[in-house]
Amino acid sequence: MPNTSTLEMAILGLLRGKPQTGYDLRKTFTTTAMRHYSDSPGSIYPALRRLENRGWIREIRPAGSRADDRRRRHEFALTEPGREALIAWLEQQVTVEDVRFRLVELMLRFAFMDGCINRSDAVRFLDQVTQGLVEHVGEMHSKFKEMSAKTPPLHTGLLAFELGIRSMETQLAWARDTCARLREKLQ
Amino acid sequence: MPNTSTLEMAILGLLRGKPQTGYDLRKTFTTTAMRHYSDSPGSIYPALRRLENRGWIREIRPAGSRADDRRRRHEFALTEPGREALIAWLEQQVTVEDVRFRLVELMLRFAFMDGCINRSDAVRFLDQVTQGLVEHVGEMHSKFKEMSAKTPPLHTGLLAFELGIRSMETQLAWARDTCARLREKLQ
DNA sequence: CTTCTCATGTAATTCGTTACATGATTCT
DNA sequence: AGAATCATGTAACGAATTACATGAGAAG
């Protein structure tokens, strides 16, 4: 399996529900919480081409169009290998490294779980995230102690670090809440 | 002024206190909260070269070394233009766009303020961040209502969005707290 | 039939990553 | 002197951004 960018997985995730055009995807990226990704054609169309070459998506041509007419509006659909790749990505083991600096990607994975894998897998995912966060928050607290020992109080670097800790704690609280809510629904 | 990557500004920020070698910077990136950046030589050394060419940093050669001996350990120091560029970056107006998808960069800026600009400017910065966050959180709440109307409850996409809102609220609370603490210290 | 918006393509550039290579220091 | 580690350099590649170009459809 080739190295896959987050953008590519985001596209696969958006296509899991229904076929969409590159333009649709761009609009989603700009108008929803996924603003993170560029709305420029220069990123999405090449990514679509890569996914197509890999066999993970396929073009749906409107009836009666020539094969070489690439300028017409056309949708892309997830293929079976594409869905498998998406599911493999969603089900990947969550590592502490993921929690440390790929939290956004983890949340993207979670957001795409509906319609792909079942609730109990989502619950397991959140359990893993929770575990990783507990560890990470612990490390951050000890780092914070170290730092405050050799830094003047109210140093902006220290204050920024405090935000980092608070954010992780928020995320942890959310993971626990959400896990409980999903578990409740399961029974 | 050429387009400057965040990595370049991170390097300038780290050099604001004392001269350091590329290796020092790499170690900082891997062992502190700035893990985000790569520890690979392939990113830092070219970035240092770019900053040097731009006149923002300069090499400090150990006494008695030839000018073309680039393989020896050598530190880089911020030049006056470099410090000016750093300060200009720190003092940039905070836009809602910044708050929307460059929060990490905003926090990096805040972390580097100590030793570069005075506290009252840092307070103004946090005020701007607070204002932007209030607006952004408002927008997210209305988006959330829209979303929940057309999405089944406990949909993972919706739940992930909830985390986004909570995170922004945490950030907002931190900005307010921290602003108050700094203001107190000012008087 | 012209104008606006929808929709796609692509070339140039730049940056980061990976992977490898190699010089300098230090320790034993 | 040999080994380990410190410290830097660079080539190859991939992917994102910017900027530009252009075709297709809809509306008047």
Short mmCIF file of N, CA and C in Angstrom, two decimals, chain A residues 21-112:
data_model
loop_
_atom_site.label_atom_id
_atom_site.label_comp_id
_atom_site.label_asym_id
_atom_site.label_seq_id
_atom_site.Cartn_x
_atom_site.Cartn_y
_atom_site.Cartn_z
N THR A 21 -18.53 15.01 -7.33
CA THR A 21 -17.56 15.58 -8.26
C THR A 21 -16.45 16.26 -7.46
N GLY A 22 -15.36 16.56 -8.15
CA GLY A 22 -14.28 17.28 -7.52
C GLY A 22 -14.75 18.61 -6.98
N TYR A 23 -15.62 19.22 -7.70
CA TYR A 23 -16.15 20.52 -7.28
C TYR A 23 -16.95 20.41 -5.99
N ASP A 24 -17.76 19.35 -5.90
CA ASP A 24 -18.51 19.10 -4.66
C ASP A 24 -17.55 19.00 -3.48
N LEU A 25 -16.48 18.25 -3.69
CA LEU A 25 -15.52 18.05 -2.61
C LEU A 25 -14.90 19.38 -2.19
N ARG A 26 -14.53 20.18 -3.18
CA ARG A 26 -13.96 21.48 -2.88
C ARG A 26 -14.91 22.32 -2.05
N LYS A 27 -16.20 22.29 -2.43
CA LYS A 27 -17.17 23.09 -1.68
C LYS A 27 -17.27 22.60 -0.24
N THR A 28 -17.25 21.28 -0.08
CA THR A 28 -17.30 20.73 1.27
C THR A 28 -16.09 21.21 2.08
N PHE A 29 -14.94 21.19 1.45
CA PHE A 29 -13.74 21.60 2.17
C PHE A 29 -13.81 23.06 2.61
N THR A 30 -14.42 23.90 1.80
CA THR A 30 -14.45 25.32 2.17
C THR A 30 -15.58 25.67 3.11
N THR A 31 -16.72 24.98 2.99
CA THR A 31 -17.89 25.44 3.73
C THR A 31 -18.15 24.67 5.02
N THR A 32 -17.41 23.60 5.26
CA THR A 32 -17.67 22.85 6.49
C THR A 32 -16.47 22.94 7.42
N ALA A 33 -16.50 22.12 8.44
CA ALA A 33 -15.42 22.12 9.44
C ALA A 33 -14.11 21.63 8.84
N MET A 34 -14.14 21.19 7.58
CA MET A 34 -12.92 20.70 6.96
C MET A 34 -12.20 21.78 6.17
N ARG A 35 -12.37 23.00 6.59
CA ARG A 35 -11.72 24.12 5.93
C ARG A 35 -10.22 23.93 5.83
N HIS A 36 -9.75 23.12 6.76
CA HIS A 36 -8.34 22.80 6.85
C HIS A 36 -7.72 22.53 5.47
N TYR A 37 -8.48 21.84 4.61
CA TYR A 37 -7.95 21.49 3.30
C TYR A 37 -8.17 22.63 2.31
N SER A 38 -7.30 22.66 1.35
CA SER A 38 -7.36 23.75 0.38
C SER A 38 -8.55 23.60 -0.54
N ASP A 39 -9.11 24.71 -0.94
CA ASP A 39 -10.19 24.68 -1.92
C ASP A 39 -9.63 24.86 -3.33
N SER A 40 -8.32 24.81 -3.47
CA SER A 40 -7.75 25.07 -4.78
C SER A 40 -7.80 23.81 -5.64
N PRO A 41 -8.11 23.99 -6.92
CA PRO A 41 -8.19 22.84 -7.82
C PRO A 41 -6.86 22.10 -7.89
N GLY A 42 -5.78 22.82 -7.70
CA GLY A 42 -4.46 22.22 -7.85
C GLY A 42 -4.15 21.12 -6.86
N SER A 43 -4.93 21.01 -5.79
CA SER A 43 -4.68 19.92 -4.85
C SER A 43 -5.66 18.77 -5.06
N ILE A 44 -6.92 19.10 -5.30
CA ILE A 44 -7.93 18.04 -5.33
C ILE A 44 -7.90 17.22 -6.61
N TYR A 45 -7.81 17.89 -7.76
CA TYR A 45 -7.87 17.12 -9.00
C TYR A 45 -6.69 16.16 -9.16
N PRO A 46 -5.48 16.59 -8.86
CA PRO A 46 -4.39 15.61 -8.89
C PRO A 46 -4.59 14.47 -7.90
N ALA A 47 -5.16 14.78 -6.73
CA ALA A 47 -5.38 13.73 -5.73
C ALA A 47 -6.41 12.73 -6.27
N LEU A 48 -7.45 13.24 -6.93
CA LEU A 48 -8.45 12.35 -7.52
C LEU A 48 -7.80 11.44 -8.56
N ARG A 49 -6.93 12.02 -9.35
CA ARG A 49 -6.25 11.24 -10.37
C ARG A 49 -5.41 10.13 -9.74
N ARG A 50 -4.71 10.48 -8.64
CA ARG A 50 -3.90 9.46 -7.97
C ARG A 50 -4.77 8.32 -7.45
N LEU A 51 -5.89 8.69 -6.83
CA LEU A 51 -6.78 7.66 -6.27
C LEU A 51 -7.35 6.79 -7.37
N GLU A 52 -7.63 7.43 -8.51
CA GLU A 52 -8.17 6.67 -9.64
C GLU A 52 -7.13 5.69 -10.16
N ASN A 53 -5.90 6.17 -10.31
CA ASN A 53 -4.82 5.30 -10.79
C ASN A 53 -4.60 4.12 -9.85
N ARG A 54 -4.87 4.37 -8.57
CA ARG A 54 -4.67 3.32 -7.59
C ARG A 54 -5.86 2.35 -7.56
N GLY A 55 -6.92 2.73 -8.27
CA GLY A 55 -8.10 1.87 -8.32
C GLY A 55 -9.04 2.01 -7.14
N TRP A 56 -8.88 3.07 -6.36
CA TRP A 56 -9.71 3.24 -5.17
C TRP A 56 -11.00 4.02 -5.47
N ILE A 57 -10.99 4.77 -6.54
CA ILE A 57 -12.22 5.44 -6.96
C ILE A 57 -12.33 5.25 -8.47
N ARG A 58 -13.55 5.43 -8.99
CA ARG A 58 -13.71 5.36 -10.44
C ARG A 58 -14.65 6.47 -10.89
N GLU A 59 -14.41 6.90 -12.10
CA GLU A 59 -15.19 7.97 -12.68
C GLU A 59 -16.55 7.43 -13.13
N ILE A 60 -17.59 8.19 -12.86
CA ILE A 60 -18.90 7.85 -13.41
C ILE A 60 -19.20 8.84 -14.51
N ARG A 61 -19.16 8.37 -15.75
CA ARG A 61 -19.38 9.28 -16.89
C ARG A 61 -20.87 9.43 -17.14
N PRO A 62 -21.29 10.65 -17.40
CA PRO A 62 -22.68 10.81 -17.80
C PRO A 62 -22.91 10.06 -19.11
N ALA A 63 -24.12 9.55 -19.29
CA ALA A 63 -24.44 8.72 -20.47
C ALA A 63 -24.10 9.47 -21.76
N GLY A 64 -23.49 8.76 -22.69
CA GLY A 64 -23.23 9.32 -24.01
C GLY A 64 -22.10 10.32 -24.07
N SER A 65 -21.08 10.15 -23.23
CA SER A 65 -19.94 11.05 -23.31
C SER A 65 -18.72 10.26 -23.75
N ARG A 66 -17.86 10.89 -24.49
CA ARG A 66 -16.66 10.22 -24.96
C ARG A 66 -15.69 10.04 -23.79
N ALA A 67 -14.89 9.01 -23.91
CA ALA A 67 -13.99 8.66 -22.81
C ALA A 67 -12.92 9.73 -22.58
N ASP A 68 -12.56 10.46 -23.65
CA ASP A 68 -11.46 11.42 -23.52
C ASP A 68 -11.97 12.84 -23.20
N ASP A 69 -13.25 12.95 -22.96
CA ASP A 69 -13.83 14.27 -22.68
C ASP A 69 -13.74 14.55 -21.19
N ARG A 70 -12.61 15.03 -20.76
CA ARG A 70 -12.38 15.18 -19.33
C ARG A 70 -12.90 16.50 -18.78
N ARG A 71 -13.33 17.37 -19.64
CA ARG A 71 -13.73 18.69 -19.15
C ARG A 71 -15.17 18.75 -18.64
N ARG A 72 -15.93 17.68 -18.92
CA ARG A 72 -17.31 17.66 -18.48
C ARG A 72 -17.40 17.32 -17.00
N ARG A 73 -18.46 17.77 -16.37
CA ARG A 73 -18.71 17.44 -14.98
C ARG A 73 -18.83 15.94 -14.82
N HIS A 74 -18.13 15.37 -13.87
CA HIS A 74 -18.25 13.93 -13.67
C HIS A 74 -18.00 13.60 -12.21
N GLU A 75 -18.74 12.61 -11.76
CA GLU A 75 -18.64 12.21 -10.37
C GLU A 75 -17.65 11.06 -10.21
N PHE A 76 -17.16 10.94 -8.99
CA PHE A 76 -16.31 9.81 -8.66
C PHE A 76 -17.00 8.98 -7.59
N ALA A 77 -16.85 7.68 -7.70
CA ALA A 77 -17.44 6.78 -6.71
C ALA A 77 -16.35 5.93 -6.10
N LEU A 78 -16.56 5.54 -4.86
CA LEU A 78 -15.64 4.64 -4.18
C LEU A 78 -15.76 3.26 -4.81
N THR A 79 -14.64 2.63 -5.09
CA THR A 79 -14.68 1.24 -5.56
C THR A 79 -14.58 0.32 -4.35
N GLU A 80 -14.69 -0.96 -4.58
CA GLU A 80 -14.61 -1.90 -3.46
C GLU A 80 -13.21 -1.86 -2.82
N PRO A 81 -12.13 -1.89 -3.62
CA PRO A 81 -10.79 -1.73 -3.01
C PRO A 81 -10.67 -0.41 -2.26
N GLY A 82 -11.31 0.62 -2.78
CA GLY A 82 -11.27 1.92 -2.12
C GLY A 82 -11.92 1.85 -0.75
N ARG A 83 -13.08 1.22 -0.70
CA ARG A 83 -13.77 1.08 0.58
C ARG A 83 -12.93 0.26 1.56
N GLU A 84 -12.29 -0.76 1.04
CA GLU A 84 -11.43 -1.58 1.91
C GLU A 84 -10.26 -0.75 2.46
N ALA A 85 -9.68 0.07 1.60
CA ALA A 85 -8.57 0.91 2.05
C ALA A 85 -9.05 1.89 3.12
N LEU A 86 -10.23 2.45 2.90
CA LEU A 86 -10.79 3.39 3.87
C LEU A 86 -11.01 2.71 5.21
N ILE A 87 -11.62 1.53 5.16
CA ILE A 87 -11.91 0.80 6.40
C ILE A 87 -10.61 0.41 7.11
N ALA A 88 -9.61 0.00 6.33
CA ALA A 88 -8.32 -0.35 6.94
C ALA A 88 -7.74 0.86 7.67
N TRP A 89 -7.88 2.02 7.07
CA TRP A 89 -7.38 3.26 7.69
C TRP A 89 -8.15 3.55 8.98
N LEU A 90 -9.47 3.40 8.91
CA LEU A 90 -10.32 3.67 10.08
C LEU A 90 -10.00 2.72 11.23
N GLU A 91 -9.67 1.49 10.89
CA GLU A 91 -9.51 0.48 11.93
C GLU A 91 -8.08 0.35 12.44
N GLN A 92 -7.18 1.12 11.85
CA GLN A 92 -5.78 1.09 12.31
C GLN A 92 -5.68 1.23 13.82
N GLN A 93 -4.75 0.52 14.37
CA GLN A 93 -4.46 0.65 15.80
C GLN A 93 -4.09 2.11 16.12
N VAL A 94 -4.63 2.65 17.20
CA VAL A 94 -4.29 4.00 17.62
C VAL A 94 -3.03 3.97 18.48
N THR A 95 -2.01 4.68 18.07
CA THR A 95 -0.77 4.70 18.85
C THR A 95 -0.66 5.99 19.65
N VAL A 96 0.26 5.98 20.62
CA VAL A 96 0.48 7.21 21.39
C VAL A 96 1.01 8.30 20.46
N GLU A 97 1.77 7.90 19.47
CA GLU A 97 2.27 8.86 18.48
C GLU A 97 1.12 9.56 17.77
N ASP A 98 0.12 8.78 17.39
CA ASP A 98 -1.07 9.36 16.76
C ASP A 98 -1.67 10.43 17.66
N VAL A 99 -1.81 10.09 18.93
CA VAL A 99 -2.42 11.03 19.87
C VAL A 99 -1.54 12.27 20.03
N ARG A 100 -0.25 12.05 20.05
CA ARG A 100 0.70 13.14 20.25
C ARG A 100 0.62 14.18 19.16
N PHE A 101 0.70 13.76 17.91
CA PHE A 101 0.65 14.80 16.90
C PHE A 101 -0.13 14.51 15.64
N ARG A 102 -1.11 13.62 15.79
CA ARG A 102 -2.01 13.44 14.66
C ARG A 102 -3.46 13.40 15.14
N LEU A 103 -3.76 14.23 16.13
CA LEU A 103 -5.10 14.23 16.71
C LEU A 103 -6.16 14.61 15.69
N VAL A 104 -5.83 15.57 14.84
CA VAL A 104 -6.80 16.01 13.84
C VAL A 104 -7.15 14.84 12.91
N GLU A 105 -6.13 14.11 12.54
CA GLU A 105 -6.37 12.95 11.68
C GLU A 105 -7.21 11.90 12.41
N LEU A 106 -6.95 11.70 13.69
CA LEU A 106 -7.75 10.75 14.46
C LEU A 106 -9.22 11.14 14.45
N MET A 107 -9.47 12.44 14.62
CA MET A 107 -10.85 12.90 14.65
C MET A 107 -11.52 12.78 13.29
N LEU A 108 -10.73 12.97 12.24
CA LEU A 108 -11.25 12.75 10.90
C LEU A 108 -11.66 11.29 10.74
N ARG A 109 -10.83 10.41 11.24
CA ARG A 109 -11.16 8.99 11.16
C ARG A 109 -12.47 8.71 11.89
N PHE A 110 -12.58 9.26 13.08
CA PHE A 110 -13.79 9.03 13.85
C PHE A 110 -15.02 9.55 13.10
N ALA A 111 -14.90 10.73 12.55
CA ALA A 111 -16.04 11.34 11.85
C ALA A 111 -16.52 10.49 10.67
N PHE A 112 -15.61 9.75 10.09
CA PHE A 112 -15.97 8.95 8.91
C PHE A 112 -16.44 7.54 9.25
#
